[in-house]
Amino acid sequence: MTTFSEENYLKAIYHLGNHGQHSVSTNAIAEKIETKASSVTDMLRKLAEKDYVDYKKYQGVSLTEKGRLTATNVIRKHRLWEVFLVNKLDFSWGEVHDIAEQLEHIKSLKLTNALDAFLDYPSHDPHGDPIPDADGNFKKISKIVLSKANENDICVCVGVNDSSSGFLKYLDKNNIALGAEIEILSKEPFDDSMNINVNGKSLAISKLISNNLYVKIRST
Amino acid sequence: MTTFSEENYLKAIYHLGNHGQHSVSTNAIAEKIETKASSVTDMLRKLAEKDYVDYKKYQGVSLTEKGRLTATNVIRKHRLWEVFLVNKLDFSWGEVHDIAEQLEHIKSLKLTNALDAFLDYPSHDPHGDPIPDADGNFKKISKIVLSKANENDICVCVGVNDSSSGFLKYLDKNNIALGAEIEILSKEPFDDSMNINVNGKSLAISKLISNNLYVKIRST
DNA sequence: ATATATTTTTAGTCTTGTCTAAATTTTATT
DNA sequence: AATAAAATTTAGACAAGACTAAAAATATAT
Ligand SMILES: [Mn+2]
Ligand SMILES: [Mn+2]
Ligand SMILES: [Mn+2]
Ligand SMILES: [Mn+2]
């Protein structure tokens, strides 16, 4: 049985290592989890002891299969609960993350599966992030960051890279939600800003915005 | 902010003191929470320090208003989550308690209230226990223990005193659920057993059963 | 009233997860 | 290759929450 803290470390290693593929540095974990590097070292030894990670001193850390499965299960629960909060309890997409951080640690396989069924087996959470199945498998979708789209492209918003409530509020204010159609009117090479058309209104967005919005190109 | 452990102690004191009315002994808490008396003493000092309880050495402990409110809020969440699991996710009433023990510690007033609304403001949980409102107020219903009913009484099952999965399974096996109509056919004074009629079938039940079933007398 | 039994508290230890400060290893720079 | 810088680990401490064993207070029984 894993503790809350162990689960948070596994999740961090998973995300930092890009789906648990490559290994991760102590400092990166410390920064992500907002703790000290020495605390991370202690925890890595413990996780290695329990076979959740492969760890050799000074060499970084990577998830074992057991660790990867634990991490994806926590992520699965996190995202299912986010869907529940938005779809069933009418929360906005900016309000759900902190609550999901708590709910993701509830231990009951039956509950997770029942929730999944109750929500009609959603494939993505309210921020466009894919929900892994019980075996930790994601379906990959081909999404690009909006800044990579070209002039005259018409795209659909399919996700956000930054789920902070500040960014989400900005999007709400400008009526950009998942599924919104975005047309690239022009791109300004000097500062990488772009003019887009969304919901009939034109809008100038900075590089910071376009780098954090995922889209799918619909047509050209 | 209260920890999980603090909340469990407050809940125990609340229940043992009969809705936080009278004071509770160290040993009683230890037994309820399945911990040692010395651990209880430590925690009581901490809870007193934080003004959740009134505590004087060797004199037992009672909840302050702040403590009572915290306890009822945890109980509120526990019972709302039980309703959610049974009514929305189709869990049986014997499966929900352990999961609710986890969910009751999730901290979000907005979530609790949204859940309450989503469930249509239920007044009782799946075991017939009343759900307090946000201010910690219960509506009292007049229920008696089945053993107190008289021959020829016709009653409705409104709750259980023992929520253990063993007892609930016994009830399920005999088709006794909340709302079931129970007729007292006869009472045996020697061992306090009774013959009842439930759903057309007659059934002999021991004192242990009739002492743990709450009913309301419907007619005579 | 005194002795005995029970309850409760204290003292000291342990584990988990965190921290600071110091030591060590690795990486980068001259 | 030697040195400086950065990253990582170790050593030692602390708080929360638990435990055991011993001491102290309260309750019970003679
Ligand atoms: Mn989230
Ligand atoms: Mn999300
Ligand atoms: Mn319960
Ligand atoms: Mn209940």
PDB file of N, CA, C and O in Angstrom, chain A residues 50-119:
ATOM      1  N   LYS A  50      11.161  -0.398  -2.108  1.00  0.00           N
ATOM      2  CA  LYS A  50       9.858  -1.009  -2.342  1.00  0.00           C
ATOM      3  C   LYS A  50       9.627  -1.355  -3.812  1.00  0.00           C
ATOM      4  O   LYS A  50       8.495  -1.672  -4.213  1.00  0.00           O
ATOM      5  N   ASP A  51      10.656  -1.195  -4.616  1.00  0.00           N
ATOM      6  CA  ASP A  51      10.592  -1.588  -6.024  1.00  0.00           C
ATOM      7  C   ASP A  51       9.679  -0.760  -6.910  1.00  0.00           C
ATOM      8  O   ASP A  51       9.163  -1.251  -7.915  1.00  0.00           O
ATOM      9  N   TYR A  52       9.472   0.494  -6.512  1.00  0.00           N
ATOM     10  CA  TYR A  52       8.695   1.377  -7.377  1.00  0.00           C
ATOM     11  C   TYR A  52       9.588   2.111  -8.379  1.00  0.00           C
ATOM     12  O   TYR A  52       9.102   2.593  -9.389  1.00  0.00           O
ATOM     13  N   VAL A  53      10.866   2.217  -8.054  1.00  0.00           N
ATOM     14  CA  VAL A  53      11.784   2.930  -8.943  1.00  0.00           C
ATOM     15  C   VAL A  53      13.124   2.209  -9.025  1.00  0.00           C
ATOM     16  O   VAL A  53      13.489   1.437  -8.137  1.00  0.00           O
ATOM     17  N   ASP A  54      13.824   2.492 -10.128  1.00  0.00           N
ATOM     18  CA  ASP A  54      15.224   2.100 -10.231  1.00  0.00           C
ATOM     19  C   ASP A  54      16.045   3.326  -9.901  1.00  0.00           C
ATOM     20  O   ASP A  54      15.861   4.388 -10.499  1.00  0.00           O
ATOM     21  N   TYR A  55      16.945   3.158  -8.966  1.00  0.00           N
ATOM     22  CA  TYR A  55      17.656   4.321  -8.469  1.00  0.00           C
ATOM     23  C   TYR A  55      19.080   3.928  -8.131  1.00  0.00           C
ATOM     24  O   TYR A  55      19.305   2.976  -7.393  1.00  0.00           O
ATOM     25  N   LYS A  56      20.033   4.645  -8.730  1.00  0.00           N
ATOM     26  CA  LYS A  56      21.411   4.502  -8.286  1.00  0.00           C
ATOM     27  C   LYS A  56      21.933   5.894  -7.975  1.00  0.00           C
ATOM     28  O   LYS A  56      21.790   6.816  -8.778  1.00  0.00           O
ATOM     29  N   LYS A  57      22.507   6.001  -6.797  1.00  0.00           N
ATOM     30  CA  LYS A  57      23.045   7.270  -6.301  1.00  0.00           C
ATOM     31  C   LYS A  57      23.659   8.139  -7.392  1.00  0.00           C
ATOM     32  O   LYS A  57      24.516   7.653  -8.143  1.00  0.00           O
ATOM     33  N   TYR A  58      23.279   9.368  -7.418  1.00  0.00           N
ATOM     34  CA  TYR A  58      23.833  10.362  -8.341  1.00  0.00           C
ATOM     35  C   TYR A  58      23.451  10.108  -9.799  1.00  0.00           C
ATOM     36  O   TYR A  58      23.851  10.839 -10.678  1.00  0.00           O
ATOM     37  N   GLN A  59      22.693   9.048 -10.055  1.00  0.00           N
ATOM     38  CA  GLN A  59      22.421   8.658 -11.442  1.00  0.00           C
ATOM     39  C   GLN A  59      20.997   8.982 -11.900  1.00  0.00           C
ATOM     40  O   GLN A  59      20.599   8.573 -12.976  1.00  0.00           O
ATOM     41  N   GLY A  60      20.219   9.639 -11.050  1.00  0.00           N
ATOM     42  CA  GLY A  60      18.820   9.871 -11.422  1.00  0.00           C
ATOM     43  C   GLY A  60      17.970   8.651 -11.160  1.00  0.00           C
ATOM     44  O   GLY A  60      18.471   7.603 -10.752  1.00  0.00           O
ATOM     45  N   VAL A  61      16.677   8.801 -11.413  1.00  0.00           N
ATOM     46  CA  VAL A  61      15.735   7.760 -11.038  1.00  0.00           C
ATOM     47  C   VAL A  61      14.739   7.532 -12.171  1.00  0.00           C
ATOM     48  O   VAL A  61      14.406   8.442 -12.909  1.00  0.00           O
ATOM     49  N   SER A  62      14.299   6.283 -12.322  1.00  0.00           N
ATOM     50  CA  SER A  62      13.236   6.011 -13.295  1.00  0.00           C
ATOM     51  C   SER A  62      12.250   5.012 -12.709  1.00  0.00           C
ATOM     52  O   SER A  62      12.583   4.270 -11.780  1.00  0.00           O
ATOM     53  N   LEU A  63      11.046   5.009 -13.239  1.00  0.00           N
ATOM     54  CA  LEU A  63       9.999   4.149 -12.701  1.00  0.00           C
ATOM     55  C   LEU A  63      10.178   2.705 -13.142  1.00  0.00           C
ATOM     56  O   LEU A  63      10.537   2.429 -14.282  1.00  0.00           O
ATOM     57  N   THR A  64       9.925   1.771 -12.248  1.00  0.00           N
ATOM     58  CA  THR A  64       9.769   0.371 -12.639  1.00  0.00           C
ATOM     59  C   THR A  64       8.364   0.216 -13.215  1.00  0.00           C
ATOM     60  O   THR A  64       7.556   1.145 -13.163  1.00  0.00           O
ATOM     61  N   GLU A  65       8.073  -0.954 -13.738  1.00  0.00           N
ATOM     62  CA  GLU A  65       6.726  -1.186 -14.248  1.00  0.00           C
ATOM     63  C   GLU A  65       5.696  -1.010 -13.124  1.00  0.00           C
ATOM     64  O   GLU A  65       4.657  -0.384 -13.298  1.00  0.00           O
ATOM     65  N   LYS A  66       6.036  -1.557 -11.969  1.00  0.00           N
ATOM     66  CA  LYS A  66       5.165  -1.397 -10.801  1.00  0.00           C
ATOM     67  C   LYS A  66       4.945   0.073 -10.458  1.00  0.00           C
ATOM     68  O   LYS A  66       3.824   0.504 -10.166  1.00  0.00           O
ATOM     69  N   GLY A  67       6.022   0.853 -10.534  1.00  0.00           N
ATOM     70  CA  GLY A  67       5.915   2.275 -10.242  1.00  0.00           C
ATOM     71  C   GLY A  67       5.092   3.008 -11.288  1.00  0.00           C
ATOM     72  O   GLY A  67       4.285   3.891 -10.967  1.00  0.00           O
ATOM     73  N   ARG A  68       5.286   2.635 -12.540  1.00  0.00           N
ATOM     74  CA  ARG A  68       4.561   3.285 -13.630  1.00  0.00           C
ATOM     75  C   ARG A  68       3.063   3.010 -13.488  1.00  0.00           C
ATOM     76  O   ARG A  68       2.226   3.900 -13.659  1.00  0.00           O
ATOM     77  N   LEU A  69       2.735   1.796 -13.147  1.00  0.00           N
ATOM     78  CA  LEU A  69       1.323   1.444 -13.003  1.00  0.00           C
ATOM     79  C   LEU A  69       0.671   2.188 -11.837  1.00  0.00           C
ATOM     80  O   LEU A  69      -0.471   2.654 -11.934  1.00  0.00           O
ATOM     81  N   THR A  70       1.414   2.288 -10.747  1.00  0.00           N
ATOM     82  CA  THR A  70       0.892   3.037  -9.604  1.00  0.00           C
ATOM     83  C   THR A  70       0.662   4.496  -9.986  1.00  0.00           C
ATOM     84  O   THR A  70      -0.375   5.086  -9.671  1.00  0.00           O
ATOM     85  N   ALA A  71       1.629   5.066 -10.683  1.00  0.00           N
ATOM     86  CA  ALA A  71       1.518   6.467 -11.092  1.00  0.00           C
ATOM     87  C   ALA A  71       0.323   6.678 -12.022  1.00  0.00           C
ATOM     88  O   ALA A  71      -0.475   7.602 -11.826  1.00  0.00           O
ATOM     89  N   THR A  72       0.189   5.841 -13.025  1.00  0.00           N
ATOM     90  CA  THR A  72      -0.915   6.054 -13.973  1.00  0.00           C
ATOM     91  C   THR A  72      -2.258   5.825 -13.295  1.00  0.00           C
ATOM     92  O   THR A  72      -3.248   6.465 -13.642  1.00  0.00           O
ATOM     93  N   ASN A  73      -2.286   4.942 -12.310  1.00  0.00           N
ATOM     94  CA  ASN A  73      -3.544   4.735 -11.593  1.00  0.00           C
ATOM     95  C   ASN A  73      -3.941   5.993 -10.818  1.00  0.00           C
ATOM     96  O   ASN A  73      -5.127   6.356 -10.759  1.00  0.00           O
ATOM     97  N   VAL A  74      -2.960   6.652 -10.218  1.00  0.00           N
ATOM     98  CA  VAL A  74      -3.255   7.898  -9.504  1.00  0.00           C
ATOM     99  C   VAL A  74      -3.726   8.967 -10.500  1.00  0.00           C
ATOM    100  O   VAL A  74      -4.686   9.690 -10.252  1.00  0.00           O
ATOM    101  N   ILE A  75      -3.043   9.023 -11.636  1.00  0.00           N
ATOM    102  CA  ILE A  75      -3.425  10.005 -12.662  1.00  0.00           C
ATOM    103  C   ILE A  75      -4.828   9.702 -13.191  1.00  0.00           C
ATOM    104  O   ILE A  75      -5.637  10.606 -13.423  1.00  0.00           O
ATOM    105  N   ARG A  76      -5.092   8.425 -13.366  1.00  0.00           N
ATOM    106  CA  ARG A  76      -6.438   8.009 -13.801  1.00  0.00           C
ATOM    107  C   ARG A  76      -7.498   8.519 -12.836  1.00  0.00           C
ATOM    108  O   ARG A  76      -8.500   9.125 -13.242  1.00  0.00           O
ATOM    109  N   LYS A  77      -7.274   8.286 -11.553  1.00  0.00           N
ATOM    110  CA  LYS A  77      -8.240   8.747 -10.565  1.00  0.00           C
ATOM    111  C   LYS A  77      -8.358  10.265 -10.562  1.00  0.00           C
ATOM    112  O   LYS A  77      -9.462  10.802 -10.532  1.00  0.00           O
ATOM    113  N   HIS A  78      -7.215  10.950 -10.629  1.00  0.00           N
ATOM    114  CA  HIS A  78      -7.214  12.412 -10.663  1.00  0.00           C
ATOM    115  C   HIS A  78      -8.121  12.924 -11.781  1.00  0.00           C
ATOM    116  O   HIS A  78      -8.996  13.760 -11.567  1.00  0.00           O
ATOM    117  N   ARG A  79      -7.930  12.389 -12.951  1.00  0.00           N
ATOM    118  CA  ARG A  79      -8.649  12.918 -14.123  1.00  0.00           C
ATOM    119  C   ARG A  79     -10.106  12.500 -14.128  1.00  0.00           C
ATOM    120  O   ARG A  79     -10.984  13.280 -14.550  1.00  0.00           O
ATOM    121  N   LEU A  80     -10.399  11.289 -13.652  1.00  0.00           N
ATOM    122  CA  LEU A  80     -11.809  10.889 -13.552  1.00  0.00           C
ATOM    123  C   LEU A  80     -12.547  11.804 -12.576  1.00  0.00           C
ATOM    124  O   LEU A  80     -13.667  12.255 -12.846  1.00  0.00           O
ATOM    125  N   TRP A  81     -11.927  12.072 -11.437  1.00  0.00           N
ATOM    126  CA  TRP A  81     -12.585  12.959 -10.470  1.00  0.00           C
ATOM    127  C   TRP A  81     -12.779  14.364 -11.049  1.00  0.00           C
ATOM    128  O   TRP A  81     -13.787  15.013 -10.798  1.00  0.00           O
ATOM    129  N   GLU A  82     -11.802  14.813 -11.841  1.00  0.00           N
ATOM    130  CA  GLU A  82     -11.983  16.131 -12.470  1.00  0.00           C
ATOM    131  C   GLU A  82     -13.194  16.126 -13.404  1.00  0.00           C
ATOM    132  O   GLU A  82     -13.982  17.077 -13.440  1.00  0.00           O
ATOM    133  N   VAL A  83     -13.352  15.047 -14.153  1.00  0.00           N
ATOM    134  CA  VAL A  83     -14.520  14.934 -15.027  1.00  0.00           C
ATOM    135  C   VAL A  83     -15.801  14.937 -14.192  1.00  0.00           C
ATOM    136  O   VAL A  83     -16.776  15.629 -14.506  1.00  0.00           O
ATOM    137  N   PHE A  84     -15.781  14.182 -13.104  1.00  0.00           N
ATOM    138  CA  PHE A  84     -16.956  14.145 -12.221  1.00  0.00           C
ATOM    139  C   PHE A  84     -17.320  15.549 -11.739  1.00  0.00           C
ATOM    140  O   PHE A  84     -18.490  15.962 -11.812  1.00  0.00           O
ATOM    141  N   LEU A  85     -16.328  16.266 -11.278  1.00  0.00           N
ATOM    142  CA  LEU A  85     -16.601  17.595 -10.717  1.00  0.00           C
ATOM    143  C   LEU A  85     -17.170  18.537 -11.765  1.00  0.00           C
ATOM    144  O   LEU A  85     -18.091  19.307 -11.493  1.00  0.00           O
ATOM    145  N   VAL A  86     -16.627  18.458 -12.991  1.00  0.00           N
ATOM    146  CA  VAL A  86     -17.091  19.368 -14.042  1.00  0.00           C
ATOM    147  C   VAL A  86     -18.425  18.909 -14.634  1.00  0.00           C
ATOM    148  O   VAL A  86     -19.377  19.678 -14.738  1.00  0.00           O
ATOM    149  N   ASN A  87     -18.505  17.636 -14.977  1.00  0.00           N
ATOM    150  CA  ASN A  87     -19.701  17.159 -15.698  1.00  0.00           C
ATOM    151  C   ASN A  87     -20.903  16.941 -14.795  1.00  0.00           C
ATOM    152  O   ASN A  87     -22.043  17.147 -15.223  1.00  0.00           O
ATOM    153  N   LYS A  88     -20.662  16.505 -13.577  1.00  0.00           N
ATOM    154  CA  LYS A  88     -21.786  16.172 -12.699  1.00  0.00           C
ATOM    155  C   LYS A  88     -22.075  17.245 -11.664  1.00  0.00           C
ATOM    156  O   LYS A  88     -23.228  17.477 -11.309  1.00  0.00           O
ATOM    157  N   LEU A  89     -21.029  17.883 -11.155  1.00  0.00           N
ATOM    158  CA  LEU A  89     -21.254  18.872 -10.099  1.00  0.00           C
ATOM    159  C   LEU A  89     -21.110  20.313 -10.591  1.00  0.00           C
ATOM    160  O   LEU A  89     -21.104  21.250  -9.789  1.00  0.00           O
ATOM    161  N   ASP A  90     -20.955  20.479 -11.906  1.00  0.00           N
ATOM    162  CA  ASP A  90     -20.925  21.818 -12.503  1.00  0.00           C
ATOM    163  C   ASP A  90     -19.810  22.726 -12.008  1.00  0.00           C
ATOM    164  O   ASP A  90     -19.986  23.943 -11.934  1.00  0.00           O
ATOM    165  N   PHE A  91     -18.683  22.143 -11.668  1.00  0.00           N
ATOM    166  CA  PHE A  91     -17.518  22.973 -11.374  1.00  0.00           C
ATOM    167  C   PHE A  91     -16.955  23.483 -12.695  1.00  0.00           C
ATOM    168  O   PHE A  91     -17.146  22.870 -13.741  1.00  0.00           O
ATOM    169  N   SER A  92     -16.233  24.618 -12.624  1.00  0.00           N
ATOM    170  CA  SER A  92     -15.535  25.078 -13.819  1.00  0.00           C
ATOM    171  C   SER A  92     -14.177  24.386 -13.892  1.00  0.00           C
ATOM    172  O   SER A  92     -13.665  23.896 -12.884  1.00  0.00           O
ATOM    173  N   TRP A  93     -13.605  24.349 -15.066  1.00  0.00           N
ATOM    174  CA  TRP A  93     -12.344  23.616 -15.235  1.00  0.00           C
ATOM    175  C   TRP A  93     -11.191  24.195 -14.435  1.00  0.00           C
ATOM    176  O   TRP A  93     -10.195  23.524 -14.223  1.00  0.00           O
ATOM    177  N   GLY A  94     -11.326  25.419 -13.975  1.00  0.00           N
ATOM    178  CA  GLY A  94     -10.269  26.022 -13.167  1.00  0.00           C
ATOM    179  C   GLY A  94     -10.368  25.693 -11.686  1.00  0.00           C
ATOM    180  O   GLY A  94      -9.451  25.963 -10.918  1.00  0.00           O
ATOM    181  N   GLU A  95     -11.468  25.090 -11.274  1.00  0.00           N
ATOM    182  CA  GLU A  95     -11.679  24.855  -9.841  1.00  0.00           C
ATOM    183  C   GLU A  95     -11.356  23.439  -9.400  1.00  0.00           C
ATOM    184  O   GLU A  95     -11.401  23.139  -8.203  1.00  0.00           O
ATOM    185  N   VAL A  96     -11.120  22.551 -10.358  1.00  0.00           N
ATOM    186  CA  VAL A  96     -11.138  21.136  -9.998  1.00  0.00           C
ATOM    187  C   VAL A  96      -9.801  20.532  -9.587  1.00  0.00           C
ATOM    188  O   VAL A  96      -9.764  19.527  -8.877  1.00  0.00           O
ATOM    189  N   HIS A  97      -8.706  21.151 -10.007  1.00  0.00           N
ATOM    190  CA  HIS A  97      -7.416  20.483  -9.813  1.00  0.00           C
ATOM    191  C   HIS A  97      -7.085  20.229  -8.342  1.00  0.00           C
ATOM    192  O   HIS A  97      -6.672  19.123  -7.965  1.00  0.00           O
ATOM    193  N   ASP A  98      -7.251  21.243  -7.507  1.00  0.00           N
ATOM    194  CA  ASP A  98      -6.860  21.090  -6.100  1.00  0.00           C
ATOM    195  C   ASP A  98      -7.689  20.022  -5.395  1.00  0.00           C
ATOM    196  O   ASP A  98      -7.180  19.280  -4.548  1.00  0.00           O
ATOM    197  N   ILE A  99      -8.960  19.961  -5.731  1.00  0.00           N
ATOM    198  CA  ILE A  99      -9.799  18.937  -5.109  1.00  0.00           C
ATOM    199  C   ILE A  99      -9.401  17.548  -5.620  1.00  0.00           C
ATOM    200  O   ILE A  99      -9.321  16.590  -4.855  1.00  0.00           O
ATOM    201  N   ALA A 100      -9.090  17.472  -6.915  1.00  0.00           N
ATOM    202  CA  ALA A 100      -8.656  16.182  -7.483  1.00  0.00           C
ATOM    203  C   ALA A 100      -7.333  15.725  -6.870  1.00  0.00           C
ATOM    204  O   ALA A 100      -7.078  14.521  -6.757  1.00  0.00           O
ATOM    205  N   GLU A 101      -6.492  16.684  -6.459  1.00  0.00           N
ATOM    206  CA  GLU A 101      -5.243  16.321  -5.789  1.00  0.00           C
ATOM    207  C   GLU A 101      -5.514  15.540  -4.506  1.00  0.00           C
ATOM    208  O   GLU A 101      -4.711  14.721  -4.083  1.00  0.00           O
ATOM    209  N   GLN A 102      -6.652  15.821  -3.880  1.00  0.00           N
ATOM    210  CA  GLN A 102      -7.030  15.060  -2.694  1.00  0.00           C
ATOM    211  C   GLN A 102      -7.693  13.741  -3.093  1.00  0.00           C
ATOM    212  O   GLN A 102      -7.358  12.672  -2.582  1.00  0.00           O
ATOM    213  N   LEU A 103      -8.638  13.820  -4.018  1.00  0.00           N
ATOM    214  CA  LEU A 103      -9.439  12.638  -4.356  1.00  0.00           C
ATOM    215  C   LEU A 103      -8.617  11.541  -5.033  1.00  0.00           C
ATOM    216  O   LEU A 103      -8.965  10.357  -4.952  1.00  0.00           O
ATOM    217  N   GLU A 104      -7.529  11.931  -5.691  1.00  0.00           N
ATOM    218  CA  GLU A 104      -6.725  10.941  -6.417  1.00  0.00           C
ATOM    219  C   GLU A 104      -6.118   9.885  -5.506  1.00  0.00           C
ATOM    220  O   GLU A 104      -5.660   8.845  -5.987  1.00  0.00           O
ATOM    221  N   HIS A 105      -6.096  10.153  -4.194  1.00  0.00           N
ATOM    222  CA  HIS A 105      -5.466   9.197  -3.270  1.00  0.00           C
ATOM    223  C   HIS A 105      -6.462   8.239  -2.617  1.00  0.00           C
ATOM    224  O   HIS A 105      -6.068   7.394  -1.811  1.00  0.00           O
ATOM    225  N   ILE A 106      -7.730   8.360  -2.955  1.00  0.00           N
ATOM    226  CA  ILE A 106      -8.730   7.445  -2.393  1.00  0.00           C
ATOM    227  C   ILE A 106      -8.491   6.045  -2.953  1.00  0.00           C
ATOM    228  O   ILE A 106      -8.379   5.862  -4.162  1.00  0.00           O
ATOM    229  N   LYS A 107      -8.423   5.078  -2.044  1.00  0.00           N
ATOM    230  CA  LYS A 107      -8.067   3.722  -2.465  1.00  0.00           C
ATOM    231  C   LYS A 107      -9.288   2.819  -2.532  1.00  0.00           C
ATOM    232  O   LYS A 107      -9.805   2.366  -1.528  1.00  0.00           O
ATOM    233  N   SER A 108      -9.744   2.541  -3.748  1.00  0.00           N
ATOM    234  CA  SER A 108     -10.797   1.562  -3.976  1.00  0.00           C
ATOM    235  C   SER A 108     -10.920   1.347  -5.477  1.00  0.00           C
ATOM    236  O   SER A 108     -11.413   2.204  -6.205  1.00  0.00           O
ATOM    237  N   LEU A 109     -10.438   0.205  -5.912  1.00  0.00           N
ATOM    238  CA  LEU A 109     -10.496  -0.103  -7.340  1.00  0.00           C
ATOM    239  C   LEU A 109     -11.948  -0.105  -7.805  1.00  0.00           C
ATOM    240  O   LEU A 109     -12.274   0.412  -8.879  1.00  0.00           O
ATOM    241  N   LYS A 110     -12.811  -0.657  -6.956  1.00  0.00           N
ATOM    242  CA  LYS A 110     -14.215  -0.719  -7.335  1.00  0.00           C
ATOM    243  C   LYS A 110     -14.801   0.681  -7.529  1.00  0.00           C
ATOM    244  O   LYS A 110     -15.568   0.923  -8.456  1.00  0.00           O
ATOM    245  N   LEU A 111     -14.418   1.592  -6.640  1.00  0.00           N
ATOM    246  CA  LEU A 111     -14.902   2.973  -6.774  1.00  0.00           C
ATOM    247  C   LEU A 111     -14.407   3.591  -8.073  1.00  0.00           C
ATOM    248  O   LEU A 111     -15.170   4.216  -8.821  1.00  0.00           O
ATOM    249  N   THR A 112     -13.121   3.419  -8.357  1.00  0.00           N
ATOM    250  CA  THR A 112     -12.568   4.006  -9.584  1.00  0.00           C
ATOM    251  C   THR A 112     -13.317   3.502 -10.808  1.00  0.00           C
ATOM    252  O   THR A 112     -13.713   4.282 -11.678  1.00  0.00           O
ATOM    253  N   ASN A 113     -13.534   2.205 -10.859  1.00  0.00           N
ATOM    254  CA  ASN A 113     -14.209   1.637 -12.027  1.00  0.00           C
ATOM    255  C   ASN A 113     -15.676   2.056 -12.100  1.00  0.00           C
ATOM    256  O   ASN A 113     -16.203   2.318 -13.185  1.00  0.00           O
ATOM    257  N   ALA A 114     -16.333   2.126 -10.942  1.00  0.00           N
ATOM    258  CA  ALA A 114     -17.736   2.550 -10.932  1.00  0.00           C
ATOM    259  C   ALA A 114     -17.857   4.003 -11.374  1.00  0.00           C
ATOM    260  O   ALA A 114     -18.783   4.388 -12.096  1.00  0.00           O
ATOM    261  N   LEU A 115     -16.890   4.815 -10.936  1.00  0.00           N
ATOM    262  CA  LEU A 115     -16.896   6.224 -11.330  1.00  0.00           C
ATOM    263  C   LEU A 115     -16.710   6.336 -12.838  1.00  0.00           C
ATOM    264  O   LEU A 115     -17.424   7.096 -13.519  1.00  0.00           O
ATOM    265  N   ASP A 116     -15.767   5.570 -13.365  1.00  0.00           N
ATOM    266  CA  ASP A 116     -15.504   5.548 -14.798  1.00  0.00           C
ATOM    267  C   ASP A 116     -16.795   5.225 -15.569  1.00  0.00           C
ATOM    268  O   ASP A 116     -17.154   5.928 -16.530  1.00  0.00           O
ATOM    269  N   ALA A 117     -17.499   4.198 -15.118  1.00  0.00           N
ATOM    270  CA  ALA A 117     -18.753   3.814 -15.779  1.00  0.00           C
ATOM    271  C   ALA A 117     -19.803   4.916 -15.643  1.00  0.00           C
ATOM    272  O   ALA A 117     -20.485   5.264 -16.607  1.00  0.00           O
ATOM    273  N   PHE A 118     -19.919   5.463 -14.421  1.00  0.00           N
ATOM    274  CA  PHE A 118     -20.904   6.512 -14.161  1.00  0.00           C
ATOM    275  C   PHE A 118     -20.688   7.714 -15.077  1.00  0.00           C
ATOM    276  O   PHE A 118     -21.638   8.374 -15.513  1.00  0.00           O
ATOM    277  N   LEU A 119     -19.440   7.981 -15.406  1.00  0.00           N
ATOM    278  CA  LEU A 119     -19.104   9.131 -16.254  1.00  0.00           C
ATOM    279  C   LEU A 119     -19.126   8.758 -17.729  1.00  0.00           C
ATOM    280  O   LEU A 119     -18.785   9.576 -18.581  1.00  0.00           O
TER     281      LEU A 119
END
